[in-house]
Short mmCIF file of C-alpha atoms and ligand atoms in Angstrom, two decimals:
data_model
loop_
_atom_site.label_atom_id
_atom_site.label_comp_id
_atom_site.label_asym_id
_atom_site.label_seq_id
_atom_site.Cartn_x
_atom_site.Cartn_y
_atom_site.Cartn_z
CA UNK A 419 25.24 -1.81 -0.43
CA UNK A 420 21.74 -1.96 0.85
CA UNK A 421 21.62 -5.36 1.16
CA UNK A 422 23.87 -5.24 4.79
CA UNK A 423 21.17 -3.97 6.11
CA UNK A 424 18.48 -6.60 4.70
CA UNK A 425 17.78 -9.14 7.87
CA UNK A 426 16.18 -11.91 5.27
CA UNK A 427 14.44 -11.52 1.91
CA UNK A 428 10.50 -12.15 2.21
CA UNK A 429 9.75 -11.85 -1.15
CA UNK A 430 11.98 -11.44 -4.55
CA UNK A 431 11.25 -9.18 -7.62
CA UNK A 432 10.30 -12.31 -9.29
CA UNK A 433 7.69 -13.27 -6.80
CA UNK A 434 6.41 -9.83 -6.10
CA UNK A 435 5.42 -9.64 -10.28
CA UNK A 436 3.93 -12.40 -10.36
CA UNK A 437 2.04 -11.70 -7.45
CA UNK A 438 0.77 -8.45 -9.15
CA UNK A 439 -0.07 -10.02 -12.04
CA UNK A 440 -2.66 -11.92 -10.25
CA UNK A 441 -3.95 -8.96 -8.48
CA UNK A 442 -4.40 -7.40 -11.03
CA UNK A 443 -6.42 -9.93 -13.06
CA UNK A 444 -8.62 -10.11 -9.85
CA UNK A 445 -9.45 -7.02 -10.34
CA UNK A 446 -10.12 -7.08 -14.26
CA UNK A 447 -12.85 -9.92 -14.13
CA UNK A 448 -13.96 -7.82 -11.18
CA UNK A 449 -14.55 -4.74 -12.84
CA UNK A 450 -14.90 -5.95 -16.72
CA UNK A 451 -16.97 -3.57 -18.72
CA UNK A 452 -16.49 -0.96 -16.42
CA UNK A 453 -13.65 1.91 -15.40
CA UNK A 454 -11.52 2.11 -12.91
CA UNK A 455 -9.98 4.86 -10.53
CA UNK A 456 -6.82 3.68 -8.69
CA UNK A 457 -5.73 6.05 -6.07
CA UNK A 458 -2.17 5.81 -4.60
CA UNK A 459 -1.73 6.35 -1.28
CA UNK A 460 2.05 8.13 -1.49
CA UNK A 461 5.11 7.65 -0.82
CA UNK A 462 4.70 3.88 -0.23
CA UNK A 463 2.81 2.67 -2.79
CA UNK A 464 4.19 4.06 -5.26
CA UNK A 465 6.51 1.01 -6.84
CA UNK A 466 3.36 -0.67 -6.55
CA UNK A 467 1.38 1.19 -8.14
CA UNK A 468 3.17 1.84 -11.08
CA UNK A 469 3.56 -2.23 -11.85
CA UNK A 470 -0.33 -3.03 -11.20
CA UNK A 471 -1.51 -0.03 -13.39
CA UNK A 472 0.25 -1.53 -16.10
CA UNK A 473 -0.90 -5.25 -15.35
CA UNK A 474 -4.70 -4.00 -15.58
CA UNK A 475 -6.04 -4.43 -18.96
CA UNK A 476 -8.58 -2.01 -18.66
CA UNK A 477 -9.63 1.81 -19.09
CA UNK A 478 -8.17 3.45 -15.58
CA UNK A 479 -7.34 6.55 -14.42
CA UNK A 480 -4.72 7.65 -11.49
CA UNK A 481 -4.89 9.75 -8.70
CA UNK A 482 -2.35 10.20 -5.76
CA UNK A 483 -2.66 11.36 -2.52
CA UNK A 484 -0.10 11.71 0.53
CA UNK A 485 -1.31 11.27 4.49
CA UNK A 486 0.75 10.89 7.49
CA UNK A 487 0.24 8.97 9.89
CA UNK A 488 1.76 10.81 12.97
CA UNK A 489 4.62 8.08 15.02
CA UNK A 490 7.93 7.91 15.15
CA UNK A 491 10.25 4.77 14.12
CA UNK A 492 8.30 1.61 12.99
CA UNK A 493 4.61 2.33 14.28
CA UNK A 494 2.27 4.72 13.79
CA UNK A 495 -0.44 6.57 15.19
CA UNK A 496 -4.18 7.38 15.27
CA UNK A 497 -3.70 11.07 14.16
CA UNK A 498 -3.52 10.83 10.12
CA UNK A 499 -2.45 14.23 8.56
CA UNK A 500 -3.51 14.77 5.14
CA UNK A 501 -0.72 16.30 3.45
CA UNK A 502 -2.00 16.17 -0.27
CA UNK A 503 -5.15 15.54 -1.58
CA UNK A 504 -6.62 14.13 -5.02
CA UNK A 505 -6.71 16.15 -7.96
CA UNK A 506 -9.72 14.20 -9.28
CA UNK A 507 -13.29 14.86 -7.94
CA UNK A 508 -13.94 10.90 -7.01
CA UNK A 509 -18.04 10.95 -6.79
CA UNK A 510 -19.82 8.55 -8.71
CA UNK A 511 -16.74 6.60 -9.53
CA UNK A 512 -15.72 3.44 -8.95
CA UNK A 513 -12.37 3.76 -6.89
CA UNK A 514 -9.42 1.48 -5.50
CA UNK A 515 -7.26 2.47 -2.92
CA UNK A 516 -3.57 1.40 -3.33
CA UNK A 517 -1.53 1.00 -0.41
CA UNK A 518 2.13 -0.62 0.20
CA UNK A 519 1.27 -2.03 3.79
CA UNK A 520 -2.03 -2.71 6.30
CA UNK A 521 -0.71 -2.16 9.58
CA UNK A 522 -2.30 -0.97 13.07
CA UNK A 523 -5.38 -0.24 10.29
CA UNK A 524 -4.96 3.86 11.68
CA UNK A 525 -4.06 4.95 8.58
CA UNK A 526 -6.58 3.45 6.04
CA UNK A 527 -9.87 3.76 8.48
CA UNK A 528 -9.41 7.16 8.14
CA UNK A 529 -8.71 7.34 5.09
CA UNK A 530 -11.46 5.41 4.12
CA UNK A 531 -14.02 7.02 5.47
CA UNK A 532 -13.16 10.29 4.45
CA UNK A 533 -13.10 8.94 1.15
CA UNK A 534 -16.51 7.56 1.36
CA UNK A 535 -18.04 10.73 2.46
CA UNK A 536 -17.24 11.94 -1.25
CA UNK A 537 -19.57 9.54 -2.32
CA UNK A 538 -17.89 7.24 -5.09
CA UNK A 539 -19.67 4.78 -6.51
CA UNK A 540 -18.14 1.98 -4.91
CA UNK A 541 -14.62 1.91 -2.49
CA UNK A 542 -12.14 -0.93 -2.33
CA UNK A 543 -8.82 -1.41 -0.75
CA UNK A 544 -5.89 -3.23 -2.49
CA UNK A 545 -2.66 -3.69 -0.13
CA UNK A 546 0.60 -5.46 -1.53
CA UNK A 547 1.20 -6.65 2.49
CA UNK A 548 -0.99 -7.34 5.71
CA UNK A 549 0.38 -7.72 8.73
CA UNK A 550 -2.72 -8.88 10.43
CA UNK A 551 -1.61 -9.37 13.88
CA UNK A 552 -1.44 -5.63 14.53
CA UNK A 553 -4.19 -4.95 13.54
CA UNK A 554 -6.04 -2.27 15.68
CA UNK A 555 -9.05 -1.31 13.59
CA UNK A 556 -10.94 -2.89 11.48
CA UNK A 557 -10.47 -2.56 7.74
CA UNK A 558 -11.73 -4.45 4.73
CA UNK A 559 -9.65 -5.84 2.64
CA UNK A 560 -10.47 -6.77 -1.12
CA UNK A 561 -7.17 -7.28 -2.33
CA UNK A 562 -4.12 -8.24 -0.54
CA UNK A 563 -0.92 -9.44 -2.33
CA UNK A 564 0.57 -11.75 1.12
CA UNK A 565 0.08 -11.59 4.27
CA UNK A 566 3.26 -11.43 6.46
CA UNK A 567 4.03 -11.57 9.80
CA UNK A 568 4.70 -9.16 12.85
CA UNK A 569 8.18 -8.17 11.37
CA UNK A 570 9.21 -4.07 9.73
CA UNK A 571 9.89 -4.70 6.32
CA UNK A 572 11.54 -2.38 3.67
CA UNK A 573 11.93 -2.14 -0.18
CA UNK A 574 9.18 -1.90 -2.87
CA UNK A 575 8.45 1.33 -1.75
CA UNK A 576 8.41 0.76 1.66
CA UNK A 577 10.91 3.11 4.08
CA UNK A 578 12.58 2.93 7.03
CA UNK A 579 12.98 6.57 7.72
CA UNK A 580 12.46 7.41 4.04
CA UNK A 581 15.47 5.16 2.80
CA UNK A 582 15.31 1.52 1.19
CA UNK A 583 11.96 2.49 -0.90
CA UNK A 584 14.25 1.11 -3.97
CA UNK A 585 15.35 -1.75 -2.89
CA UNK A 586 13.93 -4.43 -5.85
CA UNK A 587 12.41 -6.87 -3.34
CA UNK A 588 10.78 -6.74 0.13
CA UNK A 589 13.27 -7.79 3.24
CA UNK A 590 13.05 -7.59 6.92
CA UNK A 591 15.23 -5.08 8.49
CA UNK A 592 17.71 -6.12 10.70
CA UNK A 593 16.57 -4.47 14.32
CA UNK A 594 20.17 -2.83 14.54
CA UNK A 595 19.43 -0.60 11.83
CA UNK A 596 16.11 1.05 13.76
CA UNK A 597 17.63 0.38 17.35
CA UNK A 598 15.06 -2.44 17.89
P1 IMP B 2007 -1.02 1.75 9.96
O1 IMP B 2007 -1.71 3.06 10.08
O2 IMP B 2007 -0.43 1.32 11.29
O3 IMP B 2007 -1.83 0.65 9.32
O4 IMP B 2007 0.30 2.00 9.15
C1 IMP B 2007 0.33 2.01 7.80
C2 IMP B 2007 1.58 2.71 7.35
O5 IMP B 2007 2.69 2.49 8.23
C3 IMP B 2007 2.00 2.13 6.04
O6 IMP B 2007 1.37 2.79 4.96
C4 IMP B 2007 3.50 2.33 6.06
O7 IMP B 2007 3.80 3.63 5.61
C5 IMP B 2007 3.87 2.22 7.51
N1 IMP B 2007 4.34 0.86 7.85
C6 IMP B 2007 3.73 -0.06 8.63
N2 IMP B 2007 4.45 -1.18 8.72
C7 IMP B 2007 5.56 -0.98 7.97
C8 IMP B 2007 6.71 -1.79 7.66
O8 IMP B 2007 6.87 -2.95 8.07
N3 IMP B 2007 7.62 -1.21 6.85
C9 IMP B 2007 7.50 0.06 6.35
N4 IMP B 2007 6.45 0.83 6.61
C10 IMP B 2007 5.49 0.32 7.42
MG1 MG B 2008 2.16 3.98 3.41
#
């Protein structure tokens, strides 16, 4: 039923897990003998999220936060609305932000930052895609599960106007479906 709508698959369930499963072992030898905060940055990383927390093999806690990044249809804007923040006071910890897609870059420099004026210990960004040729600030990435490009891509989370988040697999969107 969703499927019509799918342009071409990029990546299948069984490619995505096993994709995660190497994240997440990046980030064990990365952070053995230590504990880890993973914050999810909501709605889209939320499939993620839930299959590399239970990939990492050691003591973790969750947090979720929601931010909007103000733009309609498939781009969005400098102006990033937080519309819920952490429950967790994140100073002194050692903290991962979770995110479903690197785009322009709007959305996580800001977020960044005002994450890093709450002093953690130490900040890192994991993203499950990159599209790095729209990129239009700079942002480190530490983790990145593939990079992908130039294309709007649903499924796994991600949304085209809050639908196809459930979609097993990641797909390109045919352009018909967003008037592109
Ligand atoms: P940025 O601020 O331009 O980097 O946008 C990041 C946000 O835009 C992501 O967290 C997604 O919510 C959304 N986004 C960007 N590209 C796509 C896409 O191809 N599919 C679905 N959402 C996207
Ligand atoms: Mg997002």
């Amino acid at each position: 039923m969703l499927e019509k709508d799918i342009q071409q698959v990029l990546f299948t369930q069984e490619q995505i897990s096993g994709r995660v499963k190497e994240i997440a072992q990046e980030i064990q030898r990365d952070y053995q003998g230590g504990e880890i905060m993973l914050i999810s940055v909501l709605r889209g990383s939320f499939v993620f999220m839930a299959d590399l927390c239970r990939a990492i093999d050691l003591p973790c806690t969750v947090d979720f936060m929601a931010v909007s990044s103000y733009g309609k249809g498939t781009s969005s804007s400098g102006q990033v609305q937080i519309t819920k923040d952490l429950s967790e006071d994140i100073s002194g910890r050692d903290i991962i932000v979770v995110e479903d897609i690197l785009d322009s870059g709007n959305t996580l420099s800001y977020l960044l930052k005002l994450l890093e004026h709450r002093r953690p210990a130490s900040i890192r960004l994991c993203t499950l895609l990159d599209k790095p040729e729209r990129r239009v600030k700079p942002v480190q990435v530490h983790y990145c599960g593939f990079s992908i490009p130039d294309a709007f891509v649903v499924g796994y989370g991600l949304d085209y106007a809050e639908r196809y988040r459930n979609l097993p697999y990641i797909g390109i969107l045919k352009p018909e479906v967003y008037g592109g």
